[in-house]
Amino acid sequence: MNRLARIIGRIVRQLYSIQPISADRRTVLTERVSKDLSDWRVEFSRFLDADFSIPLIPPIYPRQRNVLNLTYWHAIILAHRPIVLSNFTRFLYNQNSTRHGINDDTEAEESVQQCVSAALSTVNTVDEMVRNAQMFRAFWVRRHLIH
């Protein structure tokens, strides 16, 4: 978890810096953190992809797996969101102008795919947690605060 937290820290510092960064630099940084996230996921894949449906397994293990997976998918979205948003903005405001290049389109498509995949994985995990009665009020804003 410590390594994942450091990767997320890098994402926030580098991709969400107060100082603007160029599109090329954003692409390079996104590729680096994506590789680091992928390497982290591969290292822990046996645990992160494990099926804990056996009743004898203590509930702490599926909870830990879910928290780590949700954190990983959040990091994927966090890493790719700047590219998605910058291309979305460019599309909105520069519809009639020529595109900046095929490479920009490929990067944007990859980032959109990464974000969509992470979002779907998040929804599937939350759905699984609800179906298995693993959802706790602590995951969400307390009900009396909403009313």
PDB file of C-alpha atoms in Angstrom:
ATOM      1  CA  MET A   1       0.000   0.000   0.000  1.00  0.00           C
ATOM      2  CA  ASN A   2       2.901   2.309   0.766  1.00  0.00           C
ATOM      3  CA  ARG A   3       4.175   2.054  -2.814  1.00  0.00           C
ATOM      4  CA  LEU A   4       0.702   2.746  -4.197  1.00  0.00           C
ATOM      5  CA  ALA A   5       0.403   5.799  -1.937  1.00  0.00           C
ATOM      6  CA  ARG A   6       3.757   7.101  -3.221  1.00  0.00           C
ATOM      7  CA  ILE A   7       2.602   6.659  -6.838  1.00  0.00           C
ATOM      8  CA  ILE A   8      -0.611   8.569  -6.085  1.00  0.00           C
ATOM      9  CA  GLY A   9       1.458  11.286  -4.430  1.00  0.00           C
ATOM     10  CA  ARG A  10       3.543  11.594  -7.596  1.00  0.00           C
ATOM     11  CA  ILE A  11       0.395  11.793  -9.722  1.00  0.00           C
ATOM     12  CA  VAL A  12      -0.961  14.637  -7.624  1.00  0.00           C
ATOM     13  CA  ARG A  13       2.345  16.526  -7.454  1.00  0.00           C
ATOM     14  CA  GLN A  14       3.301  16.120 -11.095  1.00  0.00           C
ATOM     15  CA  LEU A  15       0.019  16.085 -13.033  1.00  0.00           C
ATOM     16  CA  TYR A  16      -1.958  18.458 -10.818  1.00  0.00           C
ATOM     17  CA  SER A  17       0.782  20.964 -10.132  1.00  0.00           C
ATOM     18  CA  ILE A  18      -0.003  24.642  -9.693  1.00  0.00           C
ATOM     19  CA  GLN A  19       2.479  25.322 -12.471  1.00  0.00           C
ATOM     20  CA  PRO A  20       1.003  24.421 -15.876  1.00  0.00           C
ATOM     21  CA  ILE A  21       2.760  21.646 -17.764  1.00  0.00           C
ATOM     22  CA  SER A  22       2.979  21.093 -21.493  1.00  0.00           C
ATOM     23  CA  ALA A  23       0.904  18.430 -23.212  1.00  0.00           C
ATOM     24  CA  ASP A  24       4.084  16.523 -24.101  1.00  0.00           C
ATOM     25  CA  ARG A  25       5.278  16.560 -20.486  1.00  0.00           C
ATOM     26  CA  ARG A  26       1.810  15.498 -19.280  1.00  0.00           C
ATOM     27  CA  THR A  27       1.922  12.564 -21.697  1.00  0.00           C
ATOM     28  CA  VAL A  28       5.360  11.447 -20.520  1.00  0.00           C
ATOM     29  CA  LEU A  29       4.390  11.728 -16.845  1.00  0.00           C
ATOM     30  CA  THR A  30       1.113   9.877 -17.443  1.00  0.00           C
ATOM     31  CA  GLU A  31       2.956   7.055 -19.201  1.00  0.00           C
ATOM     32  CA  ARG A  32       5.428   6.764 -16.315  1.00  0.00           C
ATOM     33  CA  VAL A  33       2.847   6.626 -13.549  1.00  0.00           C
ATOM     34  CA  SER A  34       0.678   4.282 -15.622  1.00  0.00           C
ATOM     35  CA  LYS A  35       3.615   1.896 -15.929  1.00  0.00           C
ATOM     36  CA  ASP A  36       4.304   2.166 -12.207  1.00  0.00           C
ATOM     37  CA  LEU A  37       0.632   1.481 -11.438  1.00  0.00           C
ATOM     38  CA  SER A  38       0.616  -1.471 -13.825  1.00  0.00           C
ATOM     39  CA  ASP A  39       3.791  -2.890 -12.275  1.00  0.00           C
ATOM     40  CA  TRP A  40       2.280  -2.516  -8.792  1.00  0.00           C
ATOM     41  CA  ARG A  41      -0.920  -4.285  -9.910  1.00  0.00           C
ATOM     42  CA  VAL A  42       1.030  -7.169 -11.460  1.00  0.00           C
ATOM     43  CA  GLU A  43       3.052  -7.601  -8.263  1.00  0.00           C
ATOM     44  CA  PHE A  44      -0.108  -7.956  -6.151  1.00  0.00           C
ATOM     45  CA  SER A  45      -2.404  -9.524  -8.759  1.00  0.00           C
ATOM     46  CA  ARG A  46      -2.751 -12.854  -6.945  1.00  0.00           C
ATOM     47  CA  PHE A  47      -4.292 -11.046  -3.982  1.00  0.00           C
ATOM     48  CA  LEU A  48      -6.144  -8.350  -5.942  1.00  0.00           C
ATOM     49  CA  ASP A  49      -7.796 -10.884  -8.256  1.00  0.00           C
ATOM     50  CA  ALA A  50      -8.388 -13.566  -5.615  1.00  0.00           C
ATOM     51  CA  ASP A  51     -11.822 -15.096  -5.153  1.00  0.00           C
ATOM     52  CA  PHE A  52     -12.674 -14.834  -1.467  1.00  0.00           C
ATOM     53  CA  SER A  53     -16.099 -16.460  -1.728  1.00  0.00           C
ATOM     54  CA  ILE A  54     -15.071 -19.335   0.562  1.00  0.00           C
ATOM     55  CA  PRO A  55     -16.964 -18.871   3.846  1.00  0.00           C
ATOM     56  CA  LEU A  56     -13.980 -19.750   6.072  1.00  0.00           C
ATOM     57  CA  ILE A  57     -11.892 -16.783   4.919  1.00  0.00           C
ATOM     58  CA  PRO A  58     -11.944 -13.922   7.441  1.00  0.00           C
ATOM     59  CA  PRO A  59     -13.828 -10.847   6.145  1.00  0.00           C
ATOM     60  CA  ILE A  60     -10.745  -8.644   6.485  1.00  0.00           C
ATOM     61  CA  TYR A  61      -9.167 -10.144   3.347  1.00  0.00           C
ATOM     62  CA  PRO A  62     -11.941  -9.302   0.894  1.00  0.00           C
ATOM     63  CA  ARG A  63     -12.194  -5.839   2.476  1.00  0.00           C
ATOM     64  CA  GLN A  64      -8.482  -5.231   2.007  1.00  0.00           C
ATOM     65  CA  ARG A  65      -8.660  -6.513  -1.573  1.00  0.00           C
ATOM     66  CA  ASN A  66     -11.582  -4.194  -2.313  1.00  0.00           C
ATOM     67  CA  VAL A  67      -9.910  -1.150  -0.769  1.00  0.00           C
ATOM     68  CA  LEU A  68      -6.693  -1.766  -2.693  1.00  0.00           C
ATOM     69  CA  ASN A  69      -8.549  -2.343  -5.971  1.00  0.00           C
ATOM     70  CA  LEU A  70     -10.692   0.778  -5.489  1.00  0.00           C
ATOM     71  CA  THR A  71      -7.578   2.812  -4.663  1.00  0.00           C
ATOM     72  CA  TYR A  72      -5.791   1.463  -7.732  1.00  0.00           C
ATOM     73  CA  TRP A  73      -8.706   2.288 -10.051  1.00  0.00           C
ATOM     74  CA  HIS A  74      -8.996   5.745  -8.518  1.00  0.00           C
ATOM     75  CA  ALA A  75      -5.293   6.279  -9.241  1.00  0.00           C
ATOM     76  CA  ILE A  76      -5.797   5.208 -12.874  1.00  0.00           C
ATOM     77  CA  ILE A  77      -8.582   7.762 -13.303  1.00  0.00           C
ATOM     78  CA  LEU A  78      -6.552  10.415 -11.509  1.00  0.00           C
ATOM     79  CA  ALA A  79      -3.577   9.791 -13.807  1.00  0.00           C
ATOM     80  CA  HIS A  80      -5.516   9.837 -17.079  1.00  0.00           C
ATOM     81  CA  ARG A  81      -8.112  12.506 -16.342  1.00  0.00           C
ATOM     82  CA  PRO A  82      -5.940  15.514 -17.316  1.00  0.00           C
ATOM     83  CA  ILE A  83      -5.434  14.134 -20.837  1.00  0.00           C
ATOM     84  CA  VAL A  84      -9.136  13.342 -21.187  1.00  0.00           C
ATOM     85  CA  LEU A  85     -10.165  16.791 -19.984  1.00  0.00           C
ATOM     86  CA  SER A  86      -7.606  18.681 -22.072  1.00  0.00           C
ATOM     87  CA  ASN A  87      -8.720  16.885 -25.217  1.00  0.00           C
ATOM     88  CA  PHE A  88     -12.383  17.336 -24.360  1.00  0.00           C
ATOM     89  CA  THR A  89     -11.831  21.077 -23.911  1.00  0.00           C
ATOM     90  CA  ARG A  90      -9.873  21.290 -27.147  1.00  0.00           C
ATOM     91  CA  PHE A  91     -12.664  19.472 -28.958  1.00  0.00           C
ATOM     92  CA  LEU A  92     -15.308  21.821 -27.553  1.00  0.00           C
ATOM     93  CA  TYR A  93     -13.499  25.027 -28.396  1.00  0.00           C
ATOM     94  CA  ASN A  94     -11.629  24.034 -31.563  1.00  0.00           C
ATOM     95  CA  GLN A  95     -14.191  21.973 -33.426  1.00  0.00           C
ATOM     96  CA  ASN A  96     -13.599  23.746 -36.722  1.00  0.00           C
ATOM     97  CA  SER A  97      -9.818  23.766 -36.549  1.00  0.00           C
ATOM     98  CA  THR A  98      -7.563  20.903 -37.528  1.00  0.00           C
ATOM     99  CA  ARG A  99      -6.515  18.410 -34.893  1.00  0.00           C
ATOM    100  CA  HIS A 100      -3.104  18.727 -33.304  1.00  0.00           C
ATOM    101  CA  GLY A 101      -2.026  15.361 -34.622  1.00  0.00           C
ATOM    102  CA  ILE A 102      -2.816  11.697 -34.669  1.00  0.00           C
ATOM    103  CA  ASN A 103      -0.652  11.102 -31.603  1.00  0.00           C
ATOM    104  CA  ASP A 104      -2.915  13.381 -29.513  1.00  0.00           C
ATOM    105  CA  ASP A 105      -5.958  11.371 -30.618  1.00  0.00           C
ATOM    106  CA  THR A 106      -4.301   8.062 -29.745  1.00  0.00           C
ATOM    107  CA  GLU A 107      -3.257   9.314 -26.309  1.00  0.00           C
ATOM    108  CA  ALA A 108      -6.723  10.690 -25.637  1.00  0.00           C
ATOM    109  CA  GLU A 109      -8.386   7.443 -26.725  1.00  0.00           C
ATOM    110  CA  GLU A 110      -6.059   5.421 -24.494  1.00  0.00           C
ATOM    111  CA  SER A 111      -6.776   7.709 -21.540  1.00  0.00           C
ATOM    112  CA  VAL A 112     -10.529   7.544 -22.119  1.00  0.00           C
ATOM    113  CA  GLN A 113     -10.309   3.738 -22.296  1.00  0.00           C
ATOM    114  CA  GLN A 114      -8.283   3.602 -19.077  1.00  0.00           C
ATOM    115  CA  CYS A 115     -10.781   5.865 -17.268  1.00  0.00           C
ATOM    116  CA  VAL A 116     -13.822   3.941 -18.514  1.00  0.00           C
ATOM    117  CA  SER A 117     -12.265   0.595 -17.590  1.00  0.00           C
ATOM    118  CA  ALA A 118     -11.365   1.833 -14.097  1.00  0.00           C
ATOM    119  CA  ALA A 119     -14.841   3.302 -13.603  1.00  0.00           C
ATOM    120  CA  LEU A 120     -16.529   0.062 -14.665  1.00  0.00           C
ATOM    121  CA  SER A 121     -14.259  -1.955 -12.380  1.00  0.00           C
ATOM    122  CA  THR A 122     -15.169   0.374  -9.513  1.00  0.00           C
ATOM    123  CA  VAL A 123     -18.889  -0.029 -10.184  1.00  0.00           C
ATOM    124  CA  ASN A 124     -18.528  -3.822 -10.405  1.00  0.00           C
ATOM    125  CA  THR A 125     -16.637  -3.929  -7.101  1.00  0.00           C
ATOM    126  CA  VAL A 126     -19.212  -1.784  -5.309  1.00  0.00           C
ATOM    127  CA  ASP A 127     -21.995  -3.921  -6.796  1.00  0.00           C
ATOM    128  CA  GLU A 128     -20.242  -7.073  -5.566  1.00  0.00           C
ATOM    129  CA  MET A 129     -19.854  -5.542  -2.113  1.00  0.00           C
ATOM    130  CA  VAL A 130     -23.571  -4.733  -1.962  1.00  0.00           C
ATOM    131  CA  ARG A 131     -24.569  -8.216  -3.198  1.00  0.00           C
ATOM    132  CA  ASN A 132     -22.310  -9.837  -0.579  1.00  0.00           C
ATOM    133  CA  ALA A 133     -23.548  -7.548   2.226  1.00  0.00           C
ATOM    134  CA  GLN A 134     -20.065  -6.067   2.614  1.00  0.00           C
ATOM    135  CA  MET A 135     -21.158  -2.450   2.226  1.00  0.00           C
ATOM    136  CA  PHE A 136     -20.824  -0.460   5.417  1.00  0.00           C
ATOM    137  CA  ARG A 137     -22.182   2.967   6.248  1.00  0.00           C
ATOM    138  CA  ALA A 138     -18.626   4.141   6.864  1.00  0.00           C
ATOM    139  CA  PHE A 139     -17.995   4.034   3.091  1.00  0.00           C
ATOM    140  CA  TRP A 140     -20.500   6.822   2.482  1.00  0.00           C
ATOM    141  CA  VAL A 141     -21.683  10.079   4.033  1.00  0.00           C
ATOM    142  CA  ARG A 142     -23.818   9.333   7.020  1.00  0.00           C
ATOM    143  CA  ARG A 143     -27.496   9.353   6.218  1.00  0.00           C
ATOM    144  CA  HIS A 144     -28.478  11.939   8.858  1.00  0.00           C
ATOM    145  CA  LEU A 145     -26.029  14.444   7.335  1.00  0.00           C
ATOM    146  CA  ILE A 146     -27.817  14.240   3.980  1.00  0.00           C
ATOM    147  CA  HIS A 147     -31.356  14.812   5.274  1.00  0.00           C
TER     148      HIS A 147
END
